[in-house]
Coordinates of C-alpha atoms and ligand atoms in Angstrom, one line a residue:
M13 CA 48.3 118.4 3.7
R14 CA 47.7 114.5 4.2
I15 CA 45.2 114.1 7.0
G16 CA 44.2 111.3 8.9
I17 CA 40.7 112.1 11.3
T18 CA 39.2 109.6 13.5
C19 CA 35.4 110.3 15.1
Y20 CA 32.5 108.8 16.5
P21 CA 30.5 108.1 13.0
T22 CA 27.5 108.4 14.4
Y23 CA 25.2 110.5 15.2
G24 CA 26.4 113.3 17.7
G25 CA 28.1 116.7 17.6
S26 CA 31.9 116.0 17.5
G27 CA 31.4 113.6 14.4
V28 CA 29.0 116.1 12.6
V29 CA 32.1 118.7 12.6
A30 CA 34.4 116.0 12.1
T31 CA 33.0 115.8 9.3
E32 CA 32.6 119.0 8.0
L33 CA 35.8 119.4 8.6
G34 CA 37.1 116.9 7.0
I35 CA 34.6 117.9 3.9
E36 CA 35.9 121.5 4.1
L37 CA 39.6 120.7 4.4
A38 CA 39.1 118.2 0.9
A39 CA 37.1 120.9 -0.9
A40 CA 40.0 123.4 -0.2
G41 CA 42.7 120.2 -2.2
H42 CA 43.6 118.6 1.5
E43 CA 43.8 115.0 0.8
I44 CA 41.1 113.9 4.3
H45 CA 41.4 109.4 5.3
F46 CA 38.6 108.7 8.0
I47 CA 39.7 105.9 9.8
S48 CA 36.6 104.3 11.8
Y49 CA 34.4 101.8 12.0
S50 CA 31.4 103.2 9.8
Q51 CA 30.8 105.6 7.3
P52 CA 30.1 109.0 8.7
F53 CA 26.7 109.7 9.0
R54 CA 27.3 113.0 6.8
L55 CA 29.9 111.2 4.2
S56 CA 28.3 110.7 0.7
G57 CA 31.2 107.9 0.0
R58 CA 31.5 110.5 -3.1
D59 CA 33.4 113.3 -2.1
D60 CA 36.5 114.6 -4.2
G61 CA 39.7 114.2 -1.3
I62 CA 37.9 112.0 1.1
F63 CA 39.3 108.6 1.6
Y64 CA 36.9 106.0 4.3
H65 CA 39.0 103.7 6.4
E66 CA 36.9 101.1 7.9
V67 CA 38.2 99.7 11.4
P68 CA 37.8 96.2 11.5
V69 CA 37.3 94.8 14.9
S70 CA 37.4 90.7 14.9
S71 CA 36.0 88.7 18.4
Y72 CA 36.8 86.1 19.9
P73 CA 35.6 83.8 22.8
L74 CA 38.1 85.1 24.9
F75 CA 37.0 88.5 24.3
E76 CA 34.2 89.6 26.5
F77 CA 35.2 93.3 25.0
P78 CA 36.3 93.4 21.6
P79 CA 39.1 95.8 21.8
Y80 CA 38.4 98.6 19.6
D81 CA 40.8 101.2 20.6
L82 CA 43.7 98.5 20.1
A83 CA 42.0 97.1 16.2
L84 CA 42.1 101.2 15.5
A85 CA 45.3 102.4 16.3
S86 CA 46.7 99.6 14.4
R87 CA 44.7 100.5 11.6
M88 CA 45.5 104.5 12.0
A89 CA 49.5 103.5 11.8
E90 CA 48.2 100.9 8.6
V91 CA 46.5 103.9 7.1
A92 CA 49.3 106.5 7.8
E93 CA 52.4 104.3 6.3
L94 CA 50.3 103.2 3.4
Y95 CA 49.4 107.2 2.7
N96 CA 52.0 108.4 3.8
L97 CA 49.6 111.2 6.2
D98 CA 51.2 114.7 7.9
L99 CA 49.2 113.9 10.7
L100 CA 46.2 112.6 12.7
H101 CA 43.7 114.8 13.8
V102 CA 41.0 112.6 16.7
H103 CA 37.7 114.0 17.7
Y104 CA 36.8 112.9 20.7
A105 CA 39.2 112.1 23.7
I106 CA 37.9 109.0 24.3
P107 CA 39.7 106.9 23.2
H108 CA 41.0 108.5 19.9
S109 CA 43.6 110.7 21.9
V110 CA 44.9 106.9 23.1
S111 CA 44.8 104.6 20.1
A112 CA 46.8 108.0 17.8
L113 CA 49.4 108.0 20.8
L114 CA 49.8 104.1 20.0
A115 CA 50.0 104.5 16.5
R116 CA 52.4 107.8 17.0
Q117 CA 54.8 105.1 19.2
M118 CA 54.7 102.8 16.2
L119 CA 55.6 104.2 13.8
A120 CA 58.3 106.1 15.7
A121 CA 58.9 102.8 16.2
R122 CA 59.8 102.7 12.6
G123 CA 61.4 105.6 12.1
S124 CA 58.2 108.0 10.4
R125 CA 56.8 110.4 12.4
L126 CA 53.2 111.1 13.4
P127 CA 51.8 114.2 15.3
F128 CA 48.8 113.9 16.3
V129 CA 45.8 116.9 17.4
T130 CA 43.0 116.0 19.6
T131 CA 39.5 118.4 19.7
L132 CA 37.8 118.0 22.5
H133 CA 34.5 118.0 22.7
G134 CA 32.1 117.6 25.9
T135 CA 31.5 114.6 27.2
D136 CA 34.7 113.3 27.2
I137 CA 35.9 115.7 29.2
T138 CA 33.0 116.9 31.4
L139 CA 31.0 113.4 32.1
V140 CA 32.9 109.8 30.8
G141 CA 36.5 111.6 30.8
L142 CA 35.9 112.1 34.5
D143 CA 35.1 108.3 35.2
R144 CA 37.8 107.3 37.5
S145 CA 38.1 104.1 35.2
Y146 CA 38.9 106.7 31.9
L147 CA 40.1 110.0 33.6
P148 CA 43.8 108.2 34.3
I149 CA 44.6 107.2 30.2
T150 CA 42.0 110.3 28.8
R151 CA 44.7 113.2 31.5
F152 CA 48.0 111.0 29.9
S153 CA 46.2 110.9 26.3
I154 CA 45.5 114.5 25.7
Q155 CA 48.6 115.6 27.8
E156 CA 50.5 113.4 25.4
S157 CA 48.7 115.0 22.7
D158 CA 50.5 117.1 19.7
G159 CA 48.2 119.4 19.9
V160 CA 45.1 120.3 21.7
T161 CA 42.0 122.4 20.7
S162 CA 39.1 123.2 22.8
I163 CA 35.4 124.3 21.3
S164 CA 34.9 126.7 23.5
N165 CA 36.4 128.6 26.3
Y166 CA 34.4 126.5 28.9
L167 CA 35.8 123.6 27.8
R168 CA 39.3 125.2 28.1
E169 CA 38.6 125.9 31.4
K170 CA 37.0 122.5 32.8
T171 CA 39.8 120.5 31.1
I172 CA 42.2 122.4 33.2
A173 CA 40.5 123.0 36.0
D174 CA 39.5 119.1 36.2
F175 CA 41.9 117.5 34.2
G176 CA 45.3 119.2 35.4
I177 CA 46.2 119.4 31.9
T178 CA 49.6 121.3 32.1
R179 CA 50.3 121.7 27.9
P180 CA 48.4 124.8 26.2
I181 CA 45.6 123.8 24.8
D182 CA 43.7 126.5 22.1
V183 CA 40.6 127.4 21.5
I184 CA 38.6 126.9 17.8
P185 CA 35.1 127.4 17.9
N186 CA 32.7 125.1 16.0
F187 CA 31.7 125.8 12.6
V188 CA 28.8 126.0 10.0
N189 CA 28.6 126.0 6.4
C190 CA 26.8 129.7 6.2
D191 CA 26.3 129.2 2.7
V192 CA 24.9 125.7 3.2
Y193 CA 22.8 126.7 6.2
T194 CA 21.5 129.5 5.2
P195 CA 17.8 131.7 4.9
I196 CA 15.3 130.1 2.6
L197 CA 15.3 134.0 1.0
D198 CA 12.0 133.5 -1.1
K199 CA 9.3 133.6 0.7
E200 CA 7.3 132.0 -1.2
K201 CA 8.8 129.2 -1.4
R202 CA 9.1 129.0 2.3
A203 CA 6.1 129.6 2.7
T204 CA 5.0 126.6 0.6
S205 CA 7.3 124.1 2.2
R206 CA 6.0 125.3 5.5
L207 CA 2.5 123.9 4.6
R208 CA 4.3 120.2 4.5
L209 CA 4.5 121.1 8.8
A210 CA 2.1 123.7 9.5
R211 CA -1.0 125.7 8.5
P212 CA 0.0 129.5 7.2
D213 CA -1.2 130.9 10.8
E214 CA 1.2 128.7 13.2
A215 CA 4.3 128.4 13.9
I216 CA 7.2 125.8 13.7
L217 CA 9.2 125.4 17.3
I218 CA 12.3 122.9 16.0
H219 CA 14.5 120.6 18.6
L220 CA 17.8 118.2 17.1
S221 CA 19.6 116.5 19.2
N222 CA 20.3 112.7 20.1
F223 CA 18.0 112.7 22.4
R224 CA 20.0 111.1 25.3
P225 CA 19.1 112.4 28.7
V226 CA 21.7 115.6 28.8
K227 CA 19.1 117.4 25.9
R228 CA 16.1 117.1 28.8
V229 CA 13.9 116.6 25.6
V230 CA 11.3 116.1 28.1
D231 CA 11.5 119.8 28.8
V232 CA 11.8 120.4 24.6
V233 CA 7.6 118.5 25.3
K234 CA 6.9 120.3 28.3
V235 CA 7.5 123.8 27.0
F236 CA 5.6 123.4 23.4
A237 CA 2.9 122.4 25.1
K238 CA 2.5 126.1 26.9
V239 CA 3.3 128.1 23.9
T240 CA 1.0 126.1 21.9
K241 CA -1.6 127.5 25.3
S242 CA -1.4 130.5 23.6
V243 CA 0.0 130.6 19.8
P244 CA -1.4 128.3 17.3
A245 CA 2.2 126.1 17.0
Q246 CA 3.9 122.6 16.0
L247 CA 6.8 121.0 16.5
V248 CA 9.0 119.7 15.2
L249 CA 11.5 116.8 16.5
V250 CA 15.0 115.7 15.0
G251 CA 16.9 112.3 15.4
D252 CA 16.2 109.5 17.8
G253 CA 17.9 108.5 21.0
P254 CA 17.2 107.4 24.6
D255 CA 14.3 109.7 25.4
R256 CA 12.4 110.3 22.2
S257 CA 9.9 107.6 23.9
A258 CA 9.6 109.6 27.2
A259 CA 8.9 112.6 24.6
E260 CA 6.5 110.7 22.8
W261 CA 4.3 109.5 25.7
L262 CA 4.9 112.7 27.3
A263 CA 3.3 114.7 24.3
H264 CA 0.4 111.5 23.9
D265 CA -0.3 112.3 27.9
L266 CA -0.1 115.7 27.5
G267 CA -3.1 115.4 24.6
I268 CA -0.2 117.6 22.1
H269 CA 0.5 114.6 20.3
E270 CA -1.4 116.1 17.0
R271 CA 1.1 119.0 16.8
V272 CA 4.3 116.8 18.6
H273 CA 5.9 115.6 15.3
F274 CA 9.4 113.1 15.6
L275 CA 11.0 113.1 12.5
G276 CA 13.3 110.3 13.8
K277 CA 17.4 111.2 11.2
Q278 CA 17.2 113.0 8.9
E279 CA 19.5 113.9 6.6
R280 CA 19.1 117.1 5.4
I281 CA 19.0 119.0 8.3
N282 CA 19.3 122.3 7.4
E283 CA 16.1 122.5 5.0
L284 CA 14.3 121.2 8.0
L285 CA 16.0 124.4 10.1
A286 CA 15.1 126.5 7.5
L287 CA 11.6 126.4 7.8
A288 CA 11.2 126.9 11.4
D289 CA 11.1 130.0 14.0
L290 CA 12.2 129.0 16.7
M291 CA 14.7 126.1 18.0
L292 CA 14.6 124.7 21.8
L293 CA 17.0 123.9 23.5
P294 CA 16.9 123.7 27.3
S295 CA 20.4 121.0 27.9
A296 CA 21.1 120.0 30.9
L297 CA 25.1 121.2 29.8
E298 CA 26.3 122.0 26.1
S299 CA 30.3 122.9 26.1
F300 CA 28.7 124.6 22.3
G301 CA 25.6 124.1 21.4
L302 CA 26.6 123.1 17.1
A303 CA 22.6 122.8 16.9
A304 CA 21.8 125.7 17.8
L305 CA 24.4 127.6 15.6
E306 CA 23.3 125.3 13.1
A307 CA 19.3 126.9 13.5
M308 CA 21.0 130.8 14.3
A309 CA 22.9 130.3 10.8
C310 CA 18.8 129.4 9.1
K311 CA 17.8 132.7 10.9
V312 CA 16.5 130.7 13.8
P313 CA 17.1 131.6 17.1
A314 CA 17.0 129.3 19.9
I315 CA 15.6 129.4 23.5
A316 CA 18.1 127.9 25.1
T317 CA 19.7 127.1 28.4
R318 CA 22.3 129.6 30.2
V319 CA 25.0 125.9 31.0
G320 CA 28.5 125.3 29.5
G321 CA 29.4 126.7 26.3
I322 CA 26.1 128.2 25.1
P323 CA 26.6 131.6 25.9
E324 CA 29.4 131.7 23.8
V325 CA 27.1 131.3 21.2
I326 CA 24.0 133.2 21.7
D327 CA 23.8 136.2 23.1
D328 CA 20.9 136.4 25.7
G329 CA 18.4 138.7 24.3
V330 CA 20.1 139.7 21.4
T331 CA 20.5 136.3 19.3
G332 CA 18.0 134.2 21.3
L333 CA 16.6 133.6 24.8
L334 CA 18.5 131.4 27.6
Y335 CA 17.1 130.2 31.1
P336 CA 17.9 127.9 34.1
I337 CA 17.8 124.5 33.3
G338 CA 14.6 123.5 33.9
D339 CA 12.6 126.6 33.5
V340 CA 10.0 125.7 31.5
E341 CA 7.7 128.2 32.5
A342 CA 10.2 130.7 32.0
M343 CA 11.7 129.5 27.8
A344 CA 7.5 129.1 27.6
A345 CA 7.2 132.3 28.8
G346 CA 10.0 134.2 26.5
A347 CA 9.1 131.6 23.3
I348 CA 5.4 133.5 23.4
D349 CA 6.7 137.1 23.8
L350 CA 9.6 136.3 20.8
L351 CA 6.2 134.9 18.7
T352 CA 3.4 137.5 19.6
T353 CA 5.5 140.8 19.5
P354 CA 5.5 142.4 16.3
G355 CA 8.9 142.5 15.5
K356 CA 10.7 140.6 18.0
L357 CA 11.7 137.8 16.4
E358 CA 12.7 139.5 13.1
A359 CA 15.2 141.7 14.6
M360 CA 16.3 138.3 16.3
R361 CA 16.3 136.1 13.5
D362 CA 18.5 138.7 11.2
A363 CA 20.5 139.0 14.7
A364 CA 21.4 135.8 14.9
R365 CA 22.5 134.8 11.4
K366 CA 24.4 137.9 11.8
T367 CA 26.2 136.2 14.0
A368 CA 27.0 133.1 13.0
R369 CA 28.0 134.5 9.5
T370 CA 30.4 136.9 11.6
H371 CA 31.9 134.4 14.0
F372 CA 31.7 130.8 13.0
C373 CA 31.3 130.4 9.2
S374 CA 33.8 128.0 8.1
T375 CA 35.5 130.0 5.7
K376 CA 36.4 131.4 9.0
I377 CA 37.1 128.3 11.7
V378 CA 38.4 125.9 9.0
P379 CA 41.5 128.3 8.1
Q380 CA 42.3 128.2 11.9
Y381 CA 42.4 124.7 11.5
V382 CA 44.6 124.9 8.7
H383 CA 47.0 127.2 10.5
Y384 CA 46.9 125.2 13.4
Y385 CA 48.2 121.6 11.8
E386 CA 51.0 123.6 10.6
S387 CA 52.3 124.9 14.2
V388 CA 52.1 121.5 15.0
L389 CA 54.3 119.8 11.8
A390 CA 56.3 122.3 12.6
G391 CA 56.7 121.8 16.7
T392 CA 55.9 125.8 17.0
N393 CA 51.9 125.2 18.8
Ligands
LIG430 O1 26.6 114.1 23.9 C1 26.8 114.9 23.0 O2 25.6 116.2 22.7 C2 27.5 114.5 22.0 C3 28.5 115.2 22.0 C4 29.4 115.3 20.8 O3 31.1 115.1 21.6 O4 29.1 114.0 19.8 O5 28.4 117.0 21.5 C5 29.4 117.4 21.9 O6 29.9 117.9 21.2 C6 29.5 119.0 20.4 C7 30.3 119.4 18.4 O7 31.3 120.1 19.2 C8 29.1 120.4 21.0 O8 28.5 121.5 20.2 C9 28.2 119.4 21.9 O9 27.5 121.3 22.7 C10 28.9 118.5 23.1 N1 27.6 117.5 24.0 C11 27.7 118.5 25.7 O10 28.4 119.2 25.8 C12 26.6 117.3 25.9

């Protein structure tokens, strides 16, 4: 198949899923065309079968807000025609599904068919999409999509309830490449690599996000401050965003800044995750929690919140621990218990990897997308 993919190219879960999907589909022999305002950050630019088409957005003194959604629709239609695309797959409804709808209409007027699939990821439904200025058009473009998928049951139910969507929505969960996101089996190699971040007797806790308010990064530092009073440990924070400075100041004010490492945006996240003992993910909401899944595949269980789709990924007490939002006391107690009770963390590490492998490997999930595309093209979805 020749598939056009549109996503936000920046640091964010929906862009990660879209990019990894494109890479997997290309490896399976499909031709993938990314259409976005810049190259998705996980694309190397050298992958066979993957093409990138930039969307130029011209400015003009009259435009206070240059209309990206229109430029995107034009480029989608153009790329579809030039490269004979079979379908478009857009990730994150706003504004991508609206642009895809326009592109489909433009091509229909020229006698060509361009069905599009919208994948709902999270804040497009739970936050931004609910804003009155976006809700009617988001609802319309979801309803009019040729196929709609959601990354968790939670998000599917939420979309139906809050947007009154009546067309079918299929759940295709997020996935991870279990050969790339994998534990370091060689004990000596792992121990040597960990020395870059911690002493041999110290635990490594990790957080990975875009540091938006919904991630509650300040809670990460608060939990760690309590853990480090009982257990020798280092905290590694990967990513960047609006709440980074608040977290940096808190680490400083609590006098733990020498044990808290803000690494910023990193490329080989799999290698960092594999060095950690535990992930901290105290988000106010996650429709799925891709970061937790990536950690689990590396044998790193997460201390997380019982919100949104997280319970669909983490089995509380078996593959991680779940707590109410903001309960830093309990999260710290859970982490300390895991790190100090002999055998407990090891059992959870094994269970986390097993769940990732059994339910969420790309080898299992990507064929579901291919099957879904086929049903959209056949009009049977
Ligand atoms: O707001 C974000 O966290 C980014 C957002 C995105 O779409 O880029 O992430 C959402 O999609 C991810 C990939 O499907 C999910 O793993 C995240 O749980 C989800 N974030 C939220 O629901 C807050």
